[in-house]
Amino acid sequence: MTTPLNERRIANAIRVLAMDAVQKANSGHPGAPMGMADIADVVWREFLNHNPTNPQWANRDRFVLSNGHGSMLQYALLHLTGYDLSIEDLKAFRQLHSKTPGHPELGYAPGIETTTGPLGQGIANAVGFALAEKTLAAQFNKEDIQVVDHFTYCFLGDGCLMEGVSHEACSLAGTLGLGKLVVYYDDNGISIDGEVEGWFSEDTEQRFLSYGWQVLKVDGHDADAIRAATIEAKAETKKPTIIICKTVIGLGSPNKQGKEDCHGAPLGHDEIALTRQALGWTDEAFVIPEDVYAAWDAKAKGAEAEAAWNTTFDAYAAKYPTEAAELKRRLSGELPAEFIAQADAFIAETNAKAETIATRKASQNTLQAFGPLLPELLGGSADLAGSNLTLWKGCQGVQDNAAGNYVHYGVREFGMTAIANGVALHGGFIPYVATFLMFMEYARNAVRMSALMKQRVIHVYTHDSIGLGEDGPTHQPIEQIASLRGTPNLNTWRPADTVETVIAWKSAVQRSEGPTALIFSRQNLPFQTRTQAQIENAAKGGYVLAEEKGELKAIIIATGSEVALAMDAYAQLEGVRVVSMPCAEEFMKQDAAYREAVLPAAIRARVAVEAAHVDYWWKFVGLDGKVIGMTTYGESAPAKDLFKHFGITTDAVIAAVNELTA
């Protein structure tokens, strides 16, 4: 039986804070926080294991608000339970440089585990958290001492379930048996356009049962029912659980509850006054009574929980010192002390071998070398492991061995990438995920989110151009590299051979402040001879691969498979230098003197060649230069015929240089 609304003082604190903050900002979404307040009250006060005074405590439960537009729900919870988020911060909701932006953003308010807003990705991140927890636990826990043991709780709404990425992620979560994932579905029947029956009529219960989930159904305003369902969810260790909570959006608002009017707009002063009456809430805006604060305060309980875990960890460290030190290292995100030296040794070894192979194969060789050095690598591919070459000899699939290091994601590019973001956010792993470059498009928004959240996720893309050949235009990427390069805080590498491939991987692993895209060829690429200085400069993203013979008159800039074309042209020209630019972002981070040394401003005769969309390169060649590449989609034919057909040839490079220097 549900408690009368005006007697739910503790939950009502969320309702009043949400409606007051949205009203003050004159913008936001009060409906979800007001509708989910009763669920949040039970989950956060009775089940969530967290410490507001140490939001980064390693063994905390993770909480994800997938329906991120309801951000005031999370901000209210963080404030009430004792995080460093003041009432003034709530008053600054949605204002510039506040800790309380319109959607939960990682790095603003303490206690926010992930950025949510693009619907469906929060639940995919939550699957990533649960996967990371399960895998890390299997790798480090001992029969007598468990140091990795926490749950992931996720709130979501109708919008998340309509997004296809939720299907991808939840289907895999069921297959992998992520028993510590508990999801609460805010089943209020309302979206922005009104009652969802006209566009969302599926049987959610049957859908999740078919995934292999436990499905429970409750009245989302009945605290006893929510509590009982949560206990049942936690007891089911083999399956994730979704609790379908029937709720009323905007509950408490006499005239707007249950309607789309309260979804994404302030209630208005008059309606807020009526809502206060309905809730039996007599305090003014942003005023919470002391007894309500006391009921919410989780600081003492959190400190106690962390202290108990610290005692457990100390016992673990005493008995298993090697494992404890390794777990601390991995959770800190630091690389093994010897990794850089070992990576450099492998670069030297690769250089000495001088192999002409596909860069996807060179990538696999690198993984074979780096994999044993980096137990934190958690790889995966969207059903293309044999084509992406992302498996190495030490790989074990997590579907067979929970302590494994490889995820067979199936044909789920978007789900895979959003799950990997969750894995990175959890800590303890460096995820890499792979597909064909063309099918990055399916994952595009999750790639953007890894960059936005500054997460070390390595996006591996093979079959990088028309060079993949016979599969034709649907599989041949044209505009994708430009799209990746246009993404802030993403490094995009397109190496020319084996040595540049290892350098790219080393850079991606080292880059802790954001993601990297590694773009590899299907076809064999000739090895390029380099000095030690050139090898060191390659890590700077752009460098002189071939010095000009005689006076410098023109510069050829190339990446990936087209470096070989540039070098063939170079052999037939005088006064030309070849610049290999595997990573333009890294090159642009170098100081002005280095960039000038590579690309002297006085040399206006510049040709860029890349089997991708031409438009990116004008910033390097200027209006006086020429770009050889693609302006149309591809065709289905053997690779060599396609390069000739589209004019991406040595002869074309030579002709362009001659024209510019005539």
XYZ file of C-alpha atoms in Angstrom:
662
model
C 0.000 0.000 0.000
C 1.337 3.411 -0.917
C 1.857 6.098 1.692
C -0.299 9.219 1.130
C 1.624 11.745 -0.952
C 1.639 14.412 1.759
C 3.300 11.987 4.181
C 6.277 11.187 1.938
C 8.424 14.038 3.268
C 11.718 12.399 2.474
C 10.912 11.602 -1.163
C 9.084 14.912 -1.545
C 12.370 16.730 -0.918
C 13.403 15.551 -4.400
C 10.132 16.747 -5.892
C 10.373 20.271 -4.498
C 14.060 20.686 -5.329
C 13.445 19.520 -8.893
C 10.470 21.781 -9.542
C 12.124 24.769 -7.839
C 15.411 24.440 -9.754
C 13.666 23.996 -13.116
C 11.456 26.991 -12.380
C 14.428 29.174 -11.410
C 16.308 28.184 -14.562
C 13.087 28.553 -16.572
C 14.263 25.424 -18.350
C 14.507 21.699 -17.675
C 12.533 18.544 -16.971
C 10.640 18.310 -13.663
C 8.409 15.360 -14.650
C 10.870 12.456 -14.354
C 12.399 13.542 -11.011
C 8.922 13.974 -9.507
C 7.727 10.658 -10.910
C 10.833 8.689 -9.849
C 11.327 10.293 -6.430
C 9.805 7.339 -4.562
C 12.053 4.843 -6.386
C 15.096 7.029 -5.740
C 14.242 7.308 -2.049
C 14.339 3.523 -1.602
C 17.351 2.829 -3.846
C 19.578 5.623 -2.563
C 18.764 5.492 1.152
C 18.492 1.726 1.571
C 20.596 0.014 -1.089
C 23.161 2.245 -2.792
C 26.594 1.585 -1.292
C 28.512 4.849 -1.699
C 30.497 7.412 0.242
C 29.605 11.068 -0.444
C 32.884 12.227 1.131
C 34.880 10.047 -1.293
C 33.010 9.843 -4.608
C 35.913 7.842 -6.144
C 35.887 5.007 -3.599
C 36.855 2.012 -5.730
C 34.179 -0.431 -4.516
C 31.222 1.963 -4.613
C 28.039 0.954 -6.348
C 27.638 2.750 -9.671
C 24.493 4.762 -10.376
C 23.497 5.798 -13.899
C 20.604 8.097 -14.765
C 20.100 6.981 -18.351
C 17.128 9.321 -18.800
C 19.594 12.158 -18.293
C 17.098 14.944 -19.000
C 15.804 14.204 -15.475
C 19.152 15.470 -14.148
C 17.601 17.347 -11.236
C 16.731 13.971 -9.756
C 20.427 13.097 -9.560
C 21.509 16.560 -8.416
C 18.892 16.512 -5.656
C 20.098 13.059 -4.546
C 23.750 14.118 -4.513
C 22.927 17.258 -2.544
C 20.677 15.519 -0.023
C 23.001 12.592 0.657
C 25.967 14.859 1.401
C 28.126 15.231 -1.713
C 29.963 18.492 -2.333
C 26.976 19.968 -4.154
C 25.426 22.882 -2.294
C 21.973 24.404 -2.429
C 23.608 27.322 -4.284
C 24.782 24.813 -6.910
C 21.176 23.661 -7.339
C 20.041 27.257 -7.704
C 22.575 27.598 -10.541
C 20.967 24.696 -12.462
C 21.620 24.948 -16.218
C 23.739 28.109 -15.864
C 27.171 28.686 -17.360
C 30.048 27.009 -15.459
C 27.748 25.594 -12.789
C 28.204 22.116 -11.333
C 24.645 21.375 -12.430
C 24.418 21.461 -16.232
C 21.202 20.539 -18.058
C 22.196 16.883 -18.366
C 24.530 15.010 -16.011
C 28.070 15.687 -17.238
C 31.090 13.772 -16.035
C 33.545 16.046 -14.253
C 31.090 18.707 -13.060
C 29.194 17.501 -9.985
C 30.997 14.936 -7.788
C 29.217 11.592 -7.874
C 28.250 11.769 -11.561
C 29.581 8.526 -13.043
C 28.894 9.208 -16.710
C 27.521 11.830 -19.054
C 23.974 10.989 -20.054
C 21.672 12.819 -22.371
C 21.748 10.926 -25.665
C 19.032 8.455 -24.693
C 19.914 4.783 -24.539
C 23.616 5.312 -24.007
C 23.325 5.520 -20.221
C 21.965 1.977 -20.019
C 24.726 0.848 -22.412
C 27.306 2.534 -20.123
C 25.665 0.741 -17.176
C 26.129 -2.590 -18.982
C 29.810 -1.569 -19.367
C 30.069 -0.867 -15.619
C 28.539 -4.259 -14.806
C 30.778 -6.041 -17.322
C 33.870 -4.345 -15.881
C 32.853 -5.241 -12.326
C 32.251 -8.890 -13.210
C 35.495 -9.239 -15.182
C 37.628 -7.392 -12.628
C 36.097 -9.459 -9.813
C 36.878 -12.675 -11.667
C 40.457 -11.525 -12.262
C 41.214 -10.387 -8.687
C 38.825 -11.867 -6.110
C 39.903 -14.912 -4.120
C 37.682 -17.568 -2.613
C 38.402 -16.239 0.873
C 38.497 -12.464 0.130
C 36.346 -10.465 -2.319
C 37.666 -6.972 -2.962
C 35.669 -6.216 -6.123
C 31.998 -6.538 -5.205
C 29.527 -3.847 -6.165
C 26.294 -3.322 -8.058
C 25.310 -1.058 -10.934
C 21.921 0.636 -10.603
C 20.403 2.326 -13.622
C 17.264 4.436 -14.037
C 15.779 4.698 -17.510
C 12.630 5.804 -19.271
C 10.565 5.104 -22.394
C 12.967 7.091 -24.591
C 15.948 4.908 -23.657
C 13.990 1.773 -24.486
C 12.919 3.157 -27.853
C 16.542 3.815 -28.844
C 18.039 0.843 -30.675
C 21.268 0.994 -28.658
C 19.339 -0.183 -25.579
C 18.436 -3.365 -27.449
C 22.053 -3.985 -28.445
C 23.382 -3.464 -24.932
C 20.619 -5.227 -22.995
C 20.642 -8.235 -25.306
C 24.370 -8.720 -24.646
C 23.950 -8.094 -20.902
C 21.500 -10.999 -20.764
C 23.798 -13.272 -22.762
C 26.753 -12.468 -20.491
C 24.660 -12.954 -17.338
C 25.509 -9.622 -15.720
C 23.728 -10.403 -12.457
C 24.832 -7.259 -10.637
C 23.009 -4.924 -12.996
C 19.666 -3.660 -11.655
C 17.580 -1.395 -13.891
C 14.490 0.608 -12.885
C 12.205 1.473 -15.778
C 10.149 4.617 -15.252
C 7.043 3.327 -17.011
C 4.970 6.506 -17.078
C 3.565 6.201 -20.608
C 4.543 9.780 -21.512
C 7.182 11.195 -23.837
C 7.667 14.674 -25.311
C 4.957 14.208 -27.923
C 2.390 12.856 -25.453
C 1.101 9.388 -24.596
C 3.528 6.816 -25.987
C 0.903 4.229 -26.943
C 0.768 5.681 -30.441
C 4.460 4.983 -31.091
C 5.708 2.622 -28.375
C 3.406 -0.299 -27.786
C 5.773 -3.244 -27.412
C 5.656 -5.679 -24.503
C 8.715 -4.619 -22.507
C 8.375 -7.531 -20.095
C 8.490 -10.097 -22.910
C 11.323 -8.226 -24.610
C 13.566 -8.460 -21.542
C 12.558 -12.028 -20.775
C 13.693 -12.922 -24.291
C 17.099 -11.345 -23.514
C 17.487 -13.628 -20.498
C 16.770 -10.977 -17.858
C 14.791 -11.284 -14.659
C 11.705 -9.050 -14.984
C 9.825 -7.687 -11.976
C 6.825 -5.340 -11.995
C 5.878 -2.916 -9.235
C 3.914 0.190 -8.414
C 6.673 2.803 -8.670
C 5.134 4.788 -5.817
C 4.935 1.915 -3.330
C 8.115 1.921 -1.246
C 7.510 -1.574 0.150
C 7.072 -3.039 -3.337
C 10.212 -1.264 -4.663
C 12.199 -2.524 -1.664
C 11.018 -6.126 -2.098
C 11.772 -6.036 -5.838
C 15.263 -4.656 -5.232
C 16.026 -7.419 -2.727
C 14.805 -9.977 -5.287
C 16.920 -8.337 -7.997
C 20.073 -8.489 -5.896
C 19.432 -12.130 -5.004
C 19.421 -13.153 -8.708
C 23.151 -13.425 -9.415
C 23.006 -15.050 -12.868
C 20.763 -12.567 -14.675
C 20.445 -8.805 -14.874
C 17.125 -7.495 -13.566
C 14.739 -4.867 -14.878
C 12.102 -3.615 -12.462
C 9.213 -2.151 -14.413
C 7.910 0.650 -12.188
C 4.464 1.996 -13.060
C 4.678 5.679 -12.260
C 2.882 8.979 -12.770
C 5.051 11.626 -14.418
C 5.221 14.853 -12.400
C 3.483 13.224 -9.408
C 2.279 15.878 -6.996
C 1.380 18.522 -9.566
C -2.449 18.665 -9.382
C -2.982 19.919 -12.949
C 0.038 18.604 -14.822
C 0.860 15.169 -13.387
C 0.375 12.333 -15.836
C 0.657 14.712 -18.829
C 3.406 15.709 -21.236
C 3.019 19.317 -19.975
C 5.395 18.541 -17.089
C 7.940 16.567 -19.121
C 10.219 19.302 -20.367
C 9.004 22.645 -19.045
C 8.741 24.443 -15.698
C 5.485 23.900 -13.838
C 4.914 27.674 -13.358
C 4.624 29.599 -10.079
C 0.905 28.995 -9.592
C 1.202 25.252 -10.202
C 4.212 25.029 -7.875
C 2.155 26.661 -5.092
C -0.617 24.088 -5.655
C 1.958 21.285 -5.742
C 3.411 22.406 -2.398
C -0.100 22.189 -0.947
C -0.634 18.721 -2.408
C 2.711 17.542 -0.977
C 2.022 19.136 2.410
C 5.264 21.058 1.937
C 5.247 24.375 3.780
C 8.864 25.460 3.327
C 9.934 28.042 0.775
C 11.836 27.346 -2.423
C 15.192 25.600 -1.896
C 14.624 25.191 1.854
C 14.873 21.624 3.178
C 14.045 20.986 6.871
C 16.858 19.654 9.049
C 15.073 16.388 9.843
C 14.742 15.659 6.118
C 18.462 16.372 5.603
C 19.234 14.063 8.506
C 17.140 11.250 6.969
C 19.020 11.573 3.677
C 22.566 12.116 4.983
C 24.712 9.175 3.822
C 28.128 10.460 4.944
C 28.465 8.432 8.156
C 27.079 5.266 6.581
C 29.311 5.760 3.530
C 32.452 6.337 5.587
C 31.648 3.192 7.572
C 31.154 1.139 4.379
C 34.438 2.360 2.912
C 36.295 1.740 6.175
C 34.979 -1.839 6.271
C 36.123 -2.344 2.693
C 39.546 -0.844 3.500
C 39.922 -3.443 6.259
C 39.021 -6.164 3.746
C 41.511 -4.750 1.240
C 44.264 -4.608 3.872
C 43.704 -8.301 4.600
C 43.809 -8.987 0.854
C 47.046 -6.987 0.477
C 48.648 -8.869 3.378
C 47.797 -12.251 1.894
C 48.035 -11.429 -1.822
C 50.479 -8.501 -2.083
C 51.225 -8.890 -5.801
C 47.543 -8.906 -6.785
C 46.769 -5.977 -4.467
C 49.529 -3.827 -5.953
C 48.400 -4.724 -9.473
C 44.745 -3.914 -8.709
C 45.735 -0.523 -7.267
C 47.853 0.177 -10.339
C 45.079 -0.733 -12.710
C 42.430 1.254 -10.867
C 44.729 4.295 -10.880
C 44.975 4.096 -14.682
C 48.781 4.089 -14.551
C 50.613 1.927 -17.061
C 53.176 -0.674 -15.907
C 56.487 1.044 -15.133
C 58.363 -0.868 -17.813
C 55.745 -0.481 -20.581
C 57.275 2.500 -22.438
C 60.702 0.851 -22.657
C 59.140 -2.437 -23.781
C 57.022 -0.668 -26.399
C 60.087 1.164 -27.723
C 61.966 -2.134 -27.923
C 59.116 -3.576 -29.976
C 59.179 -0.533 -32.288
C 62.897 -1.190 -32.861
C 62.229 -4.901 -33.458
C 59.435 -4.081 -35.916
C 61.695 -1.633 -37.734
C 64.427 -4.264 -38.019
C 61.989 -6.798 -39.506
C 60.970 -4.348 -42.249
C 57.813 -6.327 -43.161
C 55.435 -5.460 -45.973
C 52.050 -6.474 -44.532
C 48.585 -4.970 -44.044
C 48.465 -2.525 -41.152
C 45.600 -4.560 -39.654
C 48.103 -7.447 -39.444
C 50.722 -5.101 -38.005
C 48.093 -4.105 -35.431
C 47.559 -7.750 -34.479
C 51.312 -8.222 -34.132
C 51.380 -5.195 -31.829
C 48.564 -6.602 -29.729
C 50.507 -9.849 -29.482
C 53.465 -7.857 -28.136
C 51.517 -5.443 -25.907
C 48.815 -7.835 -24.668
C 51.043 -9.748 -22.206
C 52.433 -6.425 -20.927
C 48.993 -4.853 -20.368
C 46.580 -7.139 -18.512
C 44.180 -4.175 -18.375
C 43.417 -4.485 -22.099
C 39.828 -5.623 -22.642
C 39.387 -6.117 -26.365
C 36.440 -6.762 -28.585
C 35.031 -6.626 -32.068
C 31.570 -6.354 -33.583
C 31.581 -9.839 -35.109
C 34.669 -9.122 -37.186
C 37.497 -10.481 -35.053
C 38.872 -12.485 -37.987
C 38.841 -9.436 -40.278
C 39.810 -6.736 -37.776
C 42.565 -9.049 -36.460
C 41.888 -8.012 -32.861
C 42.430 -11.446 -31.342
C 45.902 -12.323 -30.092
C 47.162 -15.616 -28.665
C 46.418 -14.711 -25.035
C 42.782 -13.751 -25.677
C 39.995 -15.452 -23.759
C 36.340 -14.639 -24.365
C 34.434 -13.415 -21.302
C 31.427 -15.466 -22.409
C 33.394 -18.619 -21.491
C 35.688 -17.246 -18.805
C 34.553 -14.323 -16.661
C 38.234 -13.496 -16.003
C 38.875 -13.255 -19.762
C 40.064 -10.236 -21.740
C 37.996 -10.273 -24.921
C 34.339 -9.536 -25.639
C 32.630 -10.919 -28.706
C 30.155 -8.055 -29.066
C 28.219 -9.489 -32.012
C 26.925 -7.163 -34.727
C 26.367 -4.291 -32.305
C 28.717 -1.439 -33.241
C 26.864 1.260 -31.305
C 26.197 -0.934 -28.268
C 29.799 -2.148 -28.274
C 31.238 1.358 -28.260
C 28.860 2.706 -25.603
C 29.538 -0.374 -23.417
C 33.291 0.216 -23.843
C 32.778 3.790 -22.606
C 31.224 2.308 -19.449
C 34.148 -0.109 -19.061
C 36.639 2.778 -19.295
C 34.616 4.873 -16.831
C 34.521 2.013 -14.326
C 38.303 1.822 -14.173
C 40.729 -1.081 -14.154
C 40.609 -1.579 -17.931
C 41.695 -0.018 -21.206
C 39.011 -1.156 -23.661
C 39.611 -1.461 -27.375
C 36.762 -2.147 -29.799
C 36.802 -2.834 -33.496
C 34.772 -2.850 -36.693
C 35.199 -1.812 -40.326
C 35.820 1.910 -40.641
C 32.607 2.310 -42.628
C 30.560 0.948 -39.734
C 31.982 3.485 -37.333
C 28.897 5.344 -38.523
C 26.665 3.060 -36.500
C 28.732 3.863 -33.400
C 29.267 7.535 -34.142
C 27.539 9.078 -31.141
C 29.277 6.760 -28.693
C 32.659 7.661 -30.247
C 31.740 11.295 -29.654
C 30.806 10.503 -26.047
C 34.168 8.851 -25.363
C 35.827 12.074 -26.562
C 33.420 14.322 -24.635
C 34.021 12.343 -21.429
C 37.825 12.212 -21.990
C 37.910 8.406 -21.724
C 40.772 6.158 -22.805
C 38.862 4.031 -25.302
C 40.718 2.729 -28.351
C 38.547 2.559 -31.465
C 40.087 0.165 -33.986
C 38.853 0.542 -37.578
C 40.084 -1.643 -40.423
C 39.297 -1.824 -44.153
C 39.997 1.847 -44.308
C 39.375 2.940 -47.893
C 38.352 1.972 -51.422
C 41.316 -0.377 -50.948
C 38.967 -2.933 -49.428
C 37.818 -3.494 -53.009
C 35.049 -5.786 -54.109
C 32.618 -5.191 -51.229
C 31.805 -1.918 -52.952
C 30.488 1.521 -51.998
C 28.402 0.386 -49.008
C 31.560 -0.857 -47.329
C 34.059 1.713 -48.622
C 34.555 4.613 -46.204
C 34.843 8.042 -47.807
C 33.855 10.759 -45.332
C 34.494 8.803 -42.102
C 38.113 9.791 -41.513
C 37.229 13.479 -41.902
C 34.352 12.986 -39.486
C 36.675 11.413 -36.895
C 39.302 14.134 -37.388
C 36.609 16.732 -36.869
C 35.785 15.328 -33.439
C 37.281 17.397 -30.593
C 39.577 15.510 -28.207
C 39.864 12.462 -30.478
C 43.220 11.419 -31.898
C 42.914 9.725 -35.287
C 45.885 7.671 -36.509
C 46.193 6.240 -40.021
C 49.603 4.573 -40.122
C 51.532 3.889 -43.323
C 53.272 0.668 -42.309
C 54.281 -1.628 -39.456
C 56.409 0.892 -37.560
C 53.808 3.661 -37.637
C 51.214 1.096 -36.505
C 53.157 0.237 -33.338
C 53.763 3.942 -32.660
C 50.021 4.590 -33.045
C 49.148 1.812 -30.591
C 51.721 3.058 -28.086
C 50.279 6.583 -28.332
C 46.704 5.310 -27.869
C 47.630 3.296 -24.780
C 49.528 6.227 -23.269
C 46.788 8.757 -23.945
C 44.870 8.860 -20.677
C 42.979 12.094 -21.392
C 40.867 10.861 -24.284
C 40.129 8.249 -26.952
C 42.045 7.305 -30.056
C 40.859 5.983 -33.426
C 43.315 3.614 -35.121
C 42.659 3.197 -38.827
C 44.182 0.196 -40.584
C 44.325 -1.184 -44.112
C 43.034 -4.444 -45.477
C 45.746 -4.569 -48.143
C 49.514 -4.960 -47.722
C 51.476 -1.688 -47.411
C 55.196 -1.457 -48.203
C 57.610 -0.939 -45.338
C 59.235 2.512 -45.230
C 62.862 2.894 -44.149
C 63.434 5.372 -41.299
C 66.235 6.704 -39.132
C 65.912 6.657 -35.339
C 65.153 10.388 -35.416
C 62.323 9.791 -37.889
C 60.901 7.033 -35.684
C 60.887 9.444 -32.751
C 59.294 12.190 -34.852
C 56.566 9.844 -36.119
C 55.113 9.921 -32.577
C 54.599 13.671 -33.117
C 51.900 12.855 -35.670
C 53.645 14.306 -38.719
C 57.280 14.225 -39.842
C 59.575 14.365 -42.849
C 59.803 10.824 -44.200
C 61.882 11.715 -47.266
C 64.158 14.754 -47.459
C 64.147 16.814 -50.628
C 66.875 16.280 -53.216
C 68.318 19.747 -53.847
C 66.356 22.917 -53.115
C 62.893 22.412 -51.561
C 60.179 23.340 -54.084
C 57.156 21.234 -53.112
C 55.767 19.064 -50.292
C 53.717 15.886 -50.616
C 51.618 15.061 -47.528
C 50.219 11.545 -47.244
C 48.792 9.060 -44.777
C 48.297 5.306 -44.614
C 48.284 3.410 -47.882
C 48.981 6.572 -49.873
C 52.408 7.142 -48.321
C 53.679 4.479 -50.722
C 52.273 6.472 -53.684
C 53.969 9.604 -52.362
C 57.283 7.767 -52.051
C 56.987 6.361 -55.580
C 56.370 9.904 -56.841
C 59.283 11.201 -54.769
C 61.653 8.769 -56.510
C 60.814 10.459 -59.809
C 60.942 14.099 -58.695
C 63.550 16.668 -57.588
C 63.149 19.300 -54.879
C 60.235 17.471 -53.192
C 59.874 16.257 -49.608
C 57.404 13.663 -48.352
C 55.632 14.295 -45.074
C 53.905 11.329 -43.508
C 51.100 12.526 -41.260
C 49.637 9.542 -39.442
C 47.961 11.725 -36.798
C 47.149 15.324 -37.688
C 45.847 16.039 -34.155
C 49.192 15.145 -32.573
C 51.007 17.145 -35.238
C 48.940 20.234 -34.459
C 49.835 19.908 -30.753
C 53.543 20.324 -31.539
C 55.205 23.696 -31.130
C 55.239 26.158 -34.004
C 58.964 25.661 -34.640
C 58.555 21.921 -35.211
C 55.534 22.377 -37.468
C 57.405 25.004 -39.479
C 60.390 22.671 -39.820
C 58.124 19.966 -41.285
C 55.848 22.214 -43.346
C 57.693 25.485 -44.065
C 55.136 28.239 -44.594
C 57.066 29.624 -47.560
C 56.499 26.454 -49.581
C 53.048 26.926 -51.100
C 53.322 24.084 -53.622
C 51.724 21.316 -51.583
C 49.949 18.114 -52.580
C 47.996 15.971 -50.107
C 47.076 12.432 -51.084
C 44.678 10.199 -49.161
C 42.069 7.699 -50.351
C 39.343 9.502 -48.414
C 37.329 12.708 -48.716
C 39.524 15.533 -50.000
C 38.025 18.374 -47.977
C 39.942 17.791 -44.756
C 43.289 18.494 -46.352
C 42.775 22.065 -47.573
C 43.879 23.356 -44.153
C 47.336 21.895 -44.819
C 47.739 22.574 -48.533
C 46.020 25.979 -48.698
C 44.130 27.329 -51.671
C 47.281 27.136 -53.796
C 47.663 23.400 -53.201
C 46.064 20.260 -54.568
C 44.366 17.323 -52.891
C 44.191 13.877 -54.477
C 41.467 11.752 -52.974
C 37.738 11.032 -53.127
C 34.806 13.339 -53.805
C 32.310 10.595 -54.659
C 31.389 7.193 -53.292
C 33.367 4.147 -54.412
C 32.639 1.233 -56.711
C 32.847 -2.544 -56.476
C 36.064 -3.835 -58.057
C 39.552 -5.080 -57.124
C 41.480 -2.447 -55.169
C 44.159 -1.779 -57.806
C 41.469 -1.071 -60.429
C 39.689 1.317 -58.066
C 42.770 3.402 -57.248
C 43.390 3.763 -60.985
C 39.723 4.528 -61.734
C 39.542 7.276 -59.091
C 42.895 8.772 -60.023
C 44.674 8.048 -56.741
C 47.961 7.073 -58.371
C 51.649 7.881 -58.436
C 51.184 9.522 -61.845
C 48.472 11.796 -60.457
C 50.767 12.891 -57.597
C 53.623 13.597 -60.016
C 51.335 15.551 -62.338
C 50.020 17.649 -59.437
C 53.529 18.483 -58.210
C 54.675 19.371 -61.743
C 51.677 21.625 -62.256
C 52.276 23.461 -58.972
C 56.001 23.929 -59.606
C 55.796 24.756 -63.305
